[in-house]
Coordinates of C-alpha atoms and ligand atoms in Angstrom, one line a residue:
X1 CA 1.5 -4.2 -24.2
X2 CA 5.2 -2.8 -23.2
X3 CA 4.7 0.3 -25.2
X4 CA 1.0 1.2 -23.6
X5 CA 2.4 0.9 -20.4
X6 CA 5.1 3.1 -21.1
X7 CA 2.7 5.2 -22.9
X8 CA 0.7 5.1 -19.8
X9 CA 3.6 6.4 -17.3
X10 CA 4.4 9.3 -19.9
X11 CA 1.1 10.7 -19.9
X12 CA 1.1 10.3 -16.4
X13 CA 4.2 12.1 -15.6
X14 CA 4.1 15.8 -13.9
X15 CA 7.7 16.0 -14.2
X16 CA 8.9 15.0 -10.8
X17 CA 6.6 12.9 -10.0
X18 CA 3.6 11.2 -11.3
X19 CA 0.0 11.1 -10.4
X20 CA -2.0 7.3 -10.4
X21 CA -4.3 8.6 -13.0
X22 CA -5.6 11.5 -14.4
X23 CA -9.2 13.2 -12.7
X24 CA -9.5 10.6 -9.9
X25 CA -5.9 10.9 -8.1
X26 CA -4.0 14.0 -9.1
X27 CA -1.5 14.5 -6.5
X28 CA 1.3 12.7 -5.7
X29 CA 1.3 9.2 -4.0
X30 CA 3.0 7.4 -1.7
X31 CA 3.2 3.8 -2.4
X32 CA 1.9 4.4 -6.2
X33 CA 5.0 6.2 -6.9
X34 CA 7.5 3.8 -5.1
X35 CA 6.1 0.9 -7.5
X36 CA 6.2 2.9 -10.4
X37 CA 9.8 4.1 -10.1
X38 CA 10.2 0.2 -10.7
X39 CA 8.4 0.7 -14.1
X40 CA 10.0 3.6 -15.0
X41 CA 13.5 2.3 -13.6
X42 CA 13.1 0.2 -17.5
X43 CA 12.7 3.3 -19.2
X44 CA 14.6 6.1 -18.1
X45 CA 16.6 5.1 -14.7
X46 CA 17.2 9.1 -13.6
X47 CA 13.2 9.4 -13.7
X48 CA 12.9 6.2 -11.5
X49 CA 15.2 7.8 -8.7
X50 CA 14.1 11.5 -9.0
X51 CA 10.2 9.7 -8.5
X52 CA 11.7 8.5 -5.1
X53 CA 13.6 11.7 -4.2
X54 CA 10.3 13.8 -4.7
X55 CA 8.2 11.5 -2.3
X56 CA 11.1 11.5 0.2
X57 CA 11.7 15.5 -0.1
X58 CA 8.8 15.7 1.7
X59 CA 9.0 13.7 4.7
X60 CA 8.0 15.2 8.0
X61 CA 10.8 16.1 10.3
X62 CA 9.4 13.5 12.6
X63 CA 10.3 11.0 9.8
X64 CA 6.8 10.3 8.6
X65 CA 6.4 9.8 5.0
X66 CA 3.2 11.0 4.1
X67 CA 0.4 9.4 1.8
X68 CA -0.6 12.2 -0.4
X69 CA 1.9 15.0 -1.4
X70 CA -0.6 18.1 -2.4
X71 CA 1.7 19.5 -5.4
X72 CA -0.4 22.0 -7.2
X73 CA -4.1 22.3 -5.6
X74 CA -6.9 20.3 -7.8
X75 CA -10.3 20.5 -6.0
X76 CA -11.4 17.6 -7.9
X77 CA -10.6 15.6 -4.8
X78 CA -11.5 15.2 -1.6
X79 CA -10.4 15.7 1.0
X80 CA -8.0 18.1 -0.1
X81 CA -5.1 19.8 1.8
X82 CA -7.4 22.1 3.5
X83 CA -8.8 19.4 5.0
X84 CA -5.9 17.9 6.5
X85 CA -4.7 21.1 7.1
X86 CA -1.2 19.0 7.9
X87 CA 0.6 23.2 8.0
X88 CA 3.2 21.5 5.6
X89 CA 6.0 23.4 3.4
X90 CA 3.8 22.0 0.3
X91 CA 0.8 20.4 2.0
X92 CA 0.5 17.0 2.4
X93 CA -2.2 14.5 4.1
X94 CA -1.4 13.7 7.6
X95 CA -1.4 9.3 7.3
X96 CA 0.8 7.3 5.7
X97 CA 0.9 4.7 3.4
X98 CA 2.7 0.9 3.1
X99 CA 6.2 1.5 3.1
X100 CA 7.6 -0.7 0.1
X101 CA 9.9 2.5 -0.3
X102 CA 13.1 0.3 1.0
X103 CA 12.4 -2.5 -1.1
X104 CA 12.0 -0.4 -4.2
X105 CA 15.7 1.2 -3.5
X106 CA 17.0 -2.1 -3.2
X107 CA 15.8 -3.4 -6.4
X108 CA 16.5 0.0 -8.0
X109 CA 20.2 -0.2 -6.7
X110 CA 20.7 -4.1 -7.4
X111 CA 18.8 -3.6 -11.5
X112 CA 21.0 -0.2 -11.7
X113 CA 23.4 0.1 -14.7
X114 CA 25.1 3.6 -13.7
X115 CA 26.5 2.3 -10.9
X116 CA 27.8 5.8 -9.7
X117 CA 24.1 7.3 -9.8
X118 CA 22.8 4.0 -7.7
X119 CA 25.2 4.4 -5.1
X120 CA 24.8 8.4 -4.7
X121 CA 21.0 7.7 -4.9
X122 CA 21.3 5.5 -2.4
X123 CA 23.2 7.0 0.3
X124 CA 20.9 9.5 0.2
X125 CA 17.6 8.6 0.4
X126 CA 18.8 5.1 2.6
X127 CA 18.8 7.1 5.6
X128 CA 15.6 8.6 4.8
X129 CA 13.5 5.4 4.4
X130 CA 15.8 4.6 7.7
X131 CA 14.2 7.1 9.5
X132 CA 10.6 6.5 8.5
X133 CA 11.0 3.2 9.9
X134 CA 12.7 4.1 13.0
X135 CA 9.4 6.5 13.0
X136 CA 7.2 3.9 12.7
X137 CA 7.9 1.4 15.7
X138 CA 7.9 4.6 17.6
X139 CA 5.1 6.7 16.4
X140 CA 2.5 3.6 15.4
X141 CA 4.3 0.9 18.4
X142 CA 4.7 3.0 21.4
X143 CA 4.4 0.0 23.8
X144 CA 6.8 -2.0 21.7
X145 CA 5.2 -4.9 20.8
X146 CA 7.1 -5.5 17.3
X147 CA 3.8 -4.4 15.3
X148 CA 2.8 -1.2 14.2
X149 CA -0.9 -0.1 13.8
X150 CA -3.0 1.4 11.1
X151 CA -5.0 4.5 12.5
X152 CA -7.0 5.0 9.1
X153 CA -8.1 2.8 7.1
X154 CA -6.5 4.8 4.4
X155 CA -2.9 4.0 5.6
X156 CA -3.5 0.0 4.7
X157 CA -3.4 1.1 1.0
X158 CA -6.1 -1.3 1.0
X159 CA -8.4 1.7 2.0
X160 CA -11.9 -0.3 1.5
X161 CA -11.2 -3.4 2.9
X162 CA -13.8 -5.3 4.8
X163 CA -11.0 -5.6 7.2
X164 CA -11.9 -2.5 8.5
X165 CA -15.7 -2.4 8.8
X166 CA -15.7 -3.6 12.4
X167 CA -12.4 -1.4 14.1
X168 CA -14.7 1.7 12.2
X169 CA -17.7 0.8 14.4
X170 CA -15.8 2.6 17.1
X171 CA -15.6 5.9 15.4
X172 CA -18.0 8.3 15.9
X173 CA -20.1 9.1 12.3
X174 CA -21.6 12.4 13.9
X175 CA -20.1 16.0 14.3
X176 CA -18.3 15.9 11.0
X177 CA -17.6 19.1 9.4
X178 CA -20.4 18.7 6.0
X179 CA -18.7 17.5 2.9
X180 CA -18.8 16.7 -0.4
X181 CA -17.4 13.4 -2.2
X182 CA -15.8 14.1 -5.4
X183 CA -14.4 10.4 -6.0
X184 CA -18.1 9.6 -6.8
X185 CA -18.3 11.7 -9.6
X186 CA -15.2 9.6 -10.8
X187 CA -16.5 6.8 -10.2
X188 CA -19.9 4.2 -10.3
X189 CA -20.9 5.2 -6.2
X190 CA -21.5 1.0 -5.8
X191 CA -18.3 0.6 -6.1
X192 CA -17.0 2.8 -3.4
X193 CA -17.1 3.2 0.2
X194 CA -21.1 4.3 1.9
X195 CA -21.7 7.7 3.1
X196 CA -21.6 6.2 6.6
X197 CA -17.9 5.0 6.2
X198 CA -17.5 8.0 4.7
X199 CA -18.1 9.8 7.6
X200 CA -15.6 8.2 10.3
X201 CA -12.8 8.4 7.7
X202 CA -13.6 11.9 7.9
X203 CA -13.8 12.1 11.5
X204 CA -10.8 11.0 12.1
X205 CA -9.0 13.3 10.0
X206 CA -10.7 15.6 12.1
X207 CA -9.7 14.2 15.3
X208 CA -6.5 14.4 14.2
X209 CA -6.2 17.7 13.0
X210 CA -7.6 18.4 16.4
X211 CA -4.6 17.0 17.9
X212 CA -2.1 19.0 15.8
X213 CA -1.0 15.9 13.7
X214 CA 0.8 15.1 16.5
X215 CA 2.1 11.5 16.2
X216 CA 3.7 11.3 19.4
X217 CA 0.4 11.2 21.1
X218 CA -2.0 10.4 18.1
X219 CA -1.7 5.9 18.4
X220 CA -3.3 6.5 22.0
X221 CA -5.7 8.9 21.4
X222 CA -7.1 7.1 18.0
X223 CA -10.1 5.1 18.2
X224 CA -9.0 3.1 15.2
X225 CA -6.1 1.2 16.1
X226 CA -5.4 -1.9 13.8
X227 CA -2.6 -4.1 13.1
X228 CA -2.6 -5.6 9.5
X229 CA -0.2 -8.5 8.7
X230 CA -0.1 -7.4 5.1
X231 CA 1.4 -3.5 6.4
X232 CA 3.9 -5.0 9.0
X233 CA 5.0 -7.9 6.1
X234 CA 5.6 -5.0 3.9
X235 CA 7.5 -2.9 6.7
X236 CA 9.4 -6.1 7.3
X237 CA 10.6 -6.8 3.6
X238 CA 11.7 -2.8 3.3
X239 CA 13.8 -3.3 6.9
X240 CA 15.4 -6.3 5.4
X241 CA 15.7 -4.7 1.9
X242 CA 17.1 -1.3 3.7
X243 CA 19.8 -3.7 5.7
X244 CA 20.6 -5.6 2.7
X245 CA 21.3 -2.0 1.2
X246 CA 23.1 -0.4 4.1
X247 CA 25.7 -3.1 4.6
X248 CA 26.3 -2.3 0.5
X249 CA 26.7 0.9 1.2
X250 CA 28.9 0.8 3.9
X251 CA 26.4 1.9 6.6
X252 CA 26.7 -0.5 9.5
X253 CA 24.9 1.2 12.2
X254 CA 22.4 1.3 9.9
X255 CA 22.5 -2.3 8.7
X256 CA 22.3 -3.6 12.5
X257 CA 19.3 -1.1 13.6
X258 CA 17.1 -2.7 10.4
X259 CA 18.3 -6.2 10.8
X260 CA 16.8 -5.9 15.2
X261 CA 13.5 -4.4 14.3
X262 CA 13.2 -7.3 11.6
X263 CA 14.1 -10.7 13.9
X264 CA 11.1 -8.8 17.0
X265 CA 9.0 -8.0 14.1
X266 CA 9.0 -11.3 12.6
X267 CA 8.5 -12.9 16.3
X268 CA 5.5 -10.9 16.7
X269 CA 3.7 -11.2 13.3
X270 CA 3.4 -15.4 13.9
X271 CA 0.6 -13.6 16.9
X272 CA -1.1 -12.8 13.7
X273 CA -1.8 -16.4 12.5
X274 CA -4.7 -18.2 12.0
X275 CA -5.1 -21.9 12.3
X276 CA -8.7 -21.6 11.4
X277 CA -8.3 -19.8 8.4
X278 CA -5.3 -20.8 7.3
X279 CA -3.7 -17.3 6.5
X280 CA -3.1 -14.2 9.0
X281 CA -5.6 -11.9 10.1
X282 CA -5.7 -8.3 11.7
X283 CA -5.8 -7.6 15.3
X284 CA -7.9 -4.5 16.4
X285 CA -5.7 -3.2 19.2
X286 CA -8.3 -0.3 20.9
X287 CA -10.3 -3.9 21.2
X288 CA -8.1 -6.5 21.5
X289 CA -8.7 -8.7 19.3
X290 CA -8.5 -10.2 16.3
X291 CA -10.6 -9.4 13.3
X292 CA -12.3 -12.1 11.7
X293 CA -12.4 -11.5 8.2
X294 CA -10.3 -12.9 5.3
X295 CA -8.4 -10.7 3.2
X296 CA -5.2 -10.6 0.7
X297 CA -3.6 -9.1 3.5
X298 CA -3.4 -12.0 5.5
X299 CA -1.7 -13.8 2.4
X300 CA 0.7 -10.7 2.3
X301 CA 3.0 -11.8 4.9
X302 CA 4.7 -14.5 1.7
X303 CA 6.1 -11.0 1.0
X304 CA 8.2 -11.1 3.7
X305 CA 8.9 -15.0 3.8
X306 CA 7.0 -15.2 7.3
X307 CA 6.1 -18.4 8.8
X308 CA 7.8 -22.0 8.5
X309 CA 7.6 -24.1 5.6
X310 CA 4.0 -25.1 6.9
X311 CA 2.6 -21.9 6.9
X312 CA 3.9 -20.8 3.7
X313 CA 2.3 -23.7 2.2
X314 CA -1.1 -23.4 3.8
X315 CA -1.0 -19.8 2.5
X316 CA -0.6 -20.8 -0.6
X317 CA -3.3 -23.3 -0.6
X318 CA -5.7 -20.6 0.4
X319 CA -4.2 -18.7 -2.3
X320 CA -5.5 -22.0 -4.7
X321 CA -8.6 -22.1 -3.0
X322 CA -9.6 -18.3 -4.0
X323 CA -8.5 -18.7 -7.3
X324 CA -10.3 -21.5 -7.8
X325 CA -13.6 -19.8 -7.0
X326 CA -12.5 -16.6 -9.6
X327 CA -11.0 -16.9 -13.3
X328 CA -8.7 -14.3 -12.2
X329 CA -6.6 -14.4 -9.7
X330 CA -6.3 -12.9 -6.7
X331 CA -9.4 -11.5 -5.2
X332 CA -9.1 -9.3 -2.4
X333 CA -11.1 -10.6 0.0
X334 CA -12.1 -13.9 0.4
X335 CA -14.6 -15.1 -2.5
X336 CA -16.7 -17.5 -0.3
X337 CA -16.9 -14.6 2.4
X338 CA -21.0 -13.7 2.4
X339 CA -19.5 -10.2 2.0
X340 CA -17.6 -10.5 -0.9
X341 CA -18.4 -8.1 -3.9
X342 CA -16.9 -8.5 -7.0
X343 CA -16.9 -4.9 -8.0
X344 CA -16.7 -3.0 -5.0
X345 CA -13.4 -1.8 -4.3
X346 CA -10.9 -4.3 -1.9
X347 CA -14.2 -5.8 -1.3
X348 CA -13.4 -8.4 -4.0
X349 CA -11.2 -7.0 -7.1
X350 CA -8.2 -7.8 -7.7
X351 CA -4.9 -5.6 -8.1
X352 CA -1.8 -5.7 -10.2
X353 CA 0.2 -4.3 -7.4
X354 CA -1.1 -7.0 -4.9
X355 CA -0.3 -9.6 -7.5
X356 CA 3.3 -9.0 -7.5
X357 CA 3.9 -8.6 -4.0
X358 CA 2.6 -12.1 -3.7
X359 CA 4.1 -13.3 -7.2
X360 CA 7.5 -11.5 -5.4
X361 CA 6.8 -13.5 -2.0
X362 CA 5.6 -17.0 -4.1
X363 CA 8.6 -17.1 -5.6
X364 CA 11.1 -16.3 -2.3
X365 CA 9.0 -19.2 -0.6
X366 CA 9.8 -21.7 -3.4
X367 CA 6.5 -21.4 -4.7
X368 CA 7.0 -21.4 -8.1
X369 CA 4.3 -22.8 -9.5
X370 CA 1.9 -21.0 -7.8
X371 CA 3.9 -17.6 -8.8
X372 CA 3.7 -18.1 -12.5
X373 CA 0.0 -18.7 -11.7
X374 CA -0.5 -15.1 -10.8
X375 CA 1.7 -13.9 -12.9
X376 CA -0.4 -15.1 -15.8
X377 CA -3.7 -13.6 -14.0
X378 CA -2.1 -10.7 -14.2
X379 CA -1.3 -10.1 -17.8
X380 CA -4.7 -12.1 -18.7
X381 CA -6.3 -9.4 -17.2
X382 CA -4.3 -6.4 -19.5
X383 CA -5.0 -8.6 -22.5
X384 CA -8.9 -8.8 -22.0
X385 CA -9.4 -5.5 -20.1
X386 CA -6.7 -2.9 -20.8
X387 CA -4.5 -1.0 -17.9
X388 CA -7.3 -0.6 -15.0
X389 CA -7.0 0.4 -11.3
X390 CA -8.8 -2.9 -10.6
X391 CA -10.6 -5.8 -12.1
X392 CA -13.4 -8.0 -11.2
X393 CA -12.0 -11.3 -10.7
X394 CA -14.9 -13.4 -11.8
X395 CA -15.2 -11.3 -15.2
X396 CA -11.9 -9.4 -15.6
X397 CA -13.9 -6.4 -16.3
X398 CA -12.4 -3.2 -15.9
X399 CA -13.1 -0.7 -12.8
X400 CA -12.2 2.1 -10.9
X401 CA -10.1 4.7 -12.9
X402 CA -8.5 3.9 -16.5
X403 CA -4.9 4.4 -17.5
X404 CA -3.9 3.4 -14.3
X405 CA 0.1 4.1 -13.7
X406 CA 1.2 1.4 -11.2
X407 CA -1.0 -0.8 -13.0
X408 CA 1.4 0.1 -16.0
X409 CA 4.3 -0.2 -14.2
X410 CA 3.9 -3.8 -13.0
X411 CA 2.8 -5.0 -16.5
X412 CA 6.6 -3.8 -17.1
X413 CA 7.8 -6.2 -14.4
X414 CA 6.0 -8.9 -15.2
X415 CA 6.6 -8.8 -18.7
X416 CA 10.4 -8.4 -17.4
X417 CA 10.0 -11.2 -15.7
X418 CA 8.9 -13.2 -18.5
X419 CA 12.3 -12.5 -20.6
X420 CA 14.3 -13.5 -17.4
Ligands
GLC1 C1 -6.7 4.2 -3.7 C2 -6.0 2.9 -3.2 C3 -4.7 3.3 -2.6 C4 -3.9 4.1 -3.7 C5 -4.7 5.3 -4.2 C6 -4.0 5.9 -5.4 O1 -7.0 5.0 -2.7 O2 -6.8 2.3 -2.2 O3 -4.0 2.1 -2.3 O4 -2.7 4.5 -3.2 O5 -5.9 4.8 -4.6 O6 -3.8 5.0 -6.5

């Protein structure tokens, strides 16, 4: 198993960087390529920082870190750069993507045996994920409310989720620029997103390539305006993670800016709770209100240790309750939802990368048990199914693209996990 995932990353690699998977994704990606360095931090520990380096050499002078990085042009994707047409040094898209950048330093720097290349690594690319974050509580919180909001459903990483069905019922579907989909040519069409979401994903790129990609003024002008728990859990980890790492490296300032966006961030993500449904759930802020549906990303926020003991544990017992309704663990969305499909992706599947930000957040809780659970989910699935971008959870059949590199790269740190 370790030396197909390796395999996996290696055939994967463009040098200095490294696409998800070959056909369906071949540029660059955000929050792929942070997880991965973890994988490839086993292998080759120069490769894992230069994988980091790369996304962060092309951050916006604003500080955004953006969620495609256009490397050489492939036009067996859409929407490629023209589309975005971000006017970018090397074009890029014009979203973003979770930010577990920060956390993946940390854990880089901590696991690091040359010392010396850690800490140079470090100081450099620190104050980089620094600045994203500083970006984001500006750009995506202008009115300071201690969460920051989504404005494409792309940005959740979670780009399907049912999550966002109703926030996209306020984007126009008409006047978009016609179009065609090349990810269902990759890819069985019932397991991707309608022509009609389609549409206002494309819209909005529109709208805000309208606006010059101007994020100063973008969160106001966007009809799609949601906060996830799972994205601001994420953001919350990485400023801890990037404090943790600043006071390490001597940065104070640093340090003390993380550590106050982290104790208003935390405040404000308990808004996000649920009593009802015993896990968090997103708010749609051009609405006001919360979105009633149940996805991993309300389960998300273990990642980032949120909640009291109480919460925690009625997290987890949803947690049980899915996986009791799946053989394999965890399901994206809710499996007694009416809207639940197995196959259709973050409609139902379940992800490695998901699995070990909870397994990561389990075990930080004191939930153990429950983490080993996962964990053995996880590398059930590789056994039965091979290295997929998703799985059916009821099955454990593979879907979406093959040869999937994160996918590859957390088999690495579970099966790291397993010799600890
Ligand atoms: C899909 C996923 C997204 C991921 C991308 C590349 O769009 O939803 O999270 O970053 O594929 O793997």
């Amino acid at each position: 198993m370790q030396d197909n995932a390796a395999a996996i990353l290696a055939e994967n690699d463009r040098g200095t960087y490294t696409v998800p998977t070959k056909g369906l994704y071949p540029f660059q990606w955000n929050w792929d390529s942070c997880l991965t360095a973890l994988g490839q931090q086993q292998l080759d520990e120069a490769r894992a920082w230069l994988e980091i380096d790369t996304l962060l050499a092309h951050q916006w002078p604003d500080g955004m870190v953006p969620h495609i990085i256009f490397h050489v042009e492939d036009d067996g994707y859409f929407p490629g750069s023209n589309v975005w047409g971000t006017n970018r040094p090397t074009p890029t898209s014009g979203i973003t993507q979770p930010p577990v950048c920060a956390f993946v330093l940390r854990r880089l720097y901590e696991r690091a045996s040359d010392k010396a290349q850690a800490r140079e690594m470090a100081l450099r690319l620190a104050p980089k994920a620094a600045a994203w974050h500083r970006w984001f509580y500006r750009c995506r919180d202008p009115h300071g409310t201690g969460l920051v909001a989504l404005l494409h459903p792309w940005e959740s990483g979670r780009d399907n989720s049912l999550d966002w069905v109703e926030p996209l019922m306020r984007v126009p579907d008409e006047g978009v620029t016609p179009y065609v989909r090349r990810d269902t040519t990759h890819v069985d069409p019932s397991q991707r997103p309608t022509k009609a979401e389609y549409d206002r994903y494309l819209w909005l790129v529109e709208h805000f390539r309208d606006l010059g990609w101007n994020n100063e003024i973008l969160h106001d002008n966007s009809p799609f305006r949601v906060v996830d728990p799972g994205f601001n859990a994420i953001l919350i980890r990485s400023d801890e993670d990037l404090a943790w790492l600043a006071g390490e490296l001597g940065l104070a300032d640093l340090a003390a800016e993380a550590t106050a966006r982290v104790v208003k961030a935390r405040a404000a993500l308990e808004t996000l709770w649920s009593e009802e449904d015993r896990q968090y759930l997103c708010f749609d802020r051009a609405l006001g209100a919360p979105v009633k549906s149940a996805s991993v990303g309300g389960l998300l926020p273990l990642f980032a240790g949120a909640g009291d003991a109480g919460r925690q544990s009625a997290l987890a017992g949803t947690l049980r309750k899915w996986r009791g309704q799946t053989r394999f663990g965890v399901a994206s969305h809710d499996p007694a939802d009416p809207r639940f499909e197995a196959k259709r992706y973050w409609r139902g599947p379940a992800w490695l990368i998901v699995n070990y930000l909870l397994v990561d957040g389990l075990k930080r809780c004191g939930l153990d048990d429950a983490a080993e659970e996962v964990r053995r989910d996880s590398l059930g699935l590789i056994q039965q199914s091979g290295f997929a971008e998703y799985y059916d959870p009821l099955t454990g059949e593979a879907l979406g693209g093959g040869r999937f590199t994160w996918t590859a790269a957390m088999v690495l740190e579970f099966l790291r996990g397993e010799r600890a």
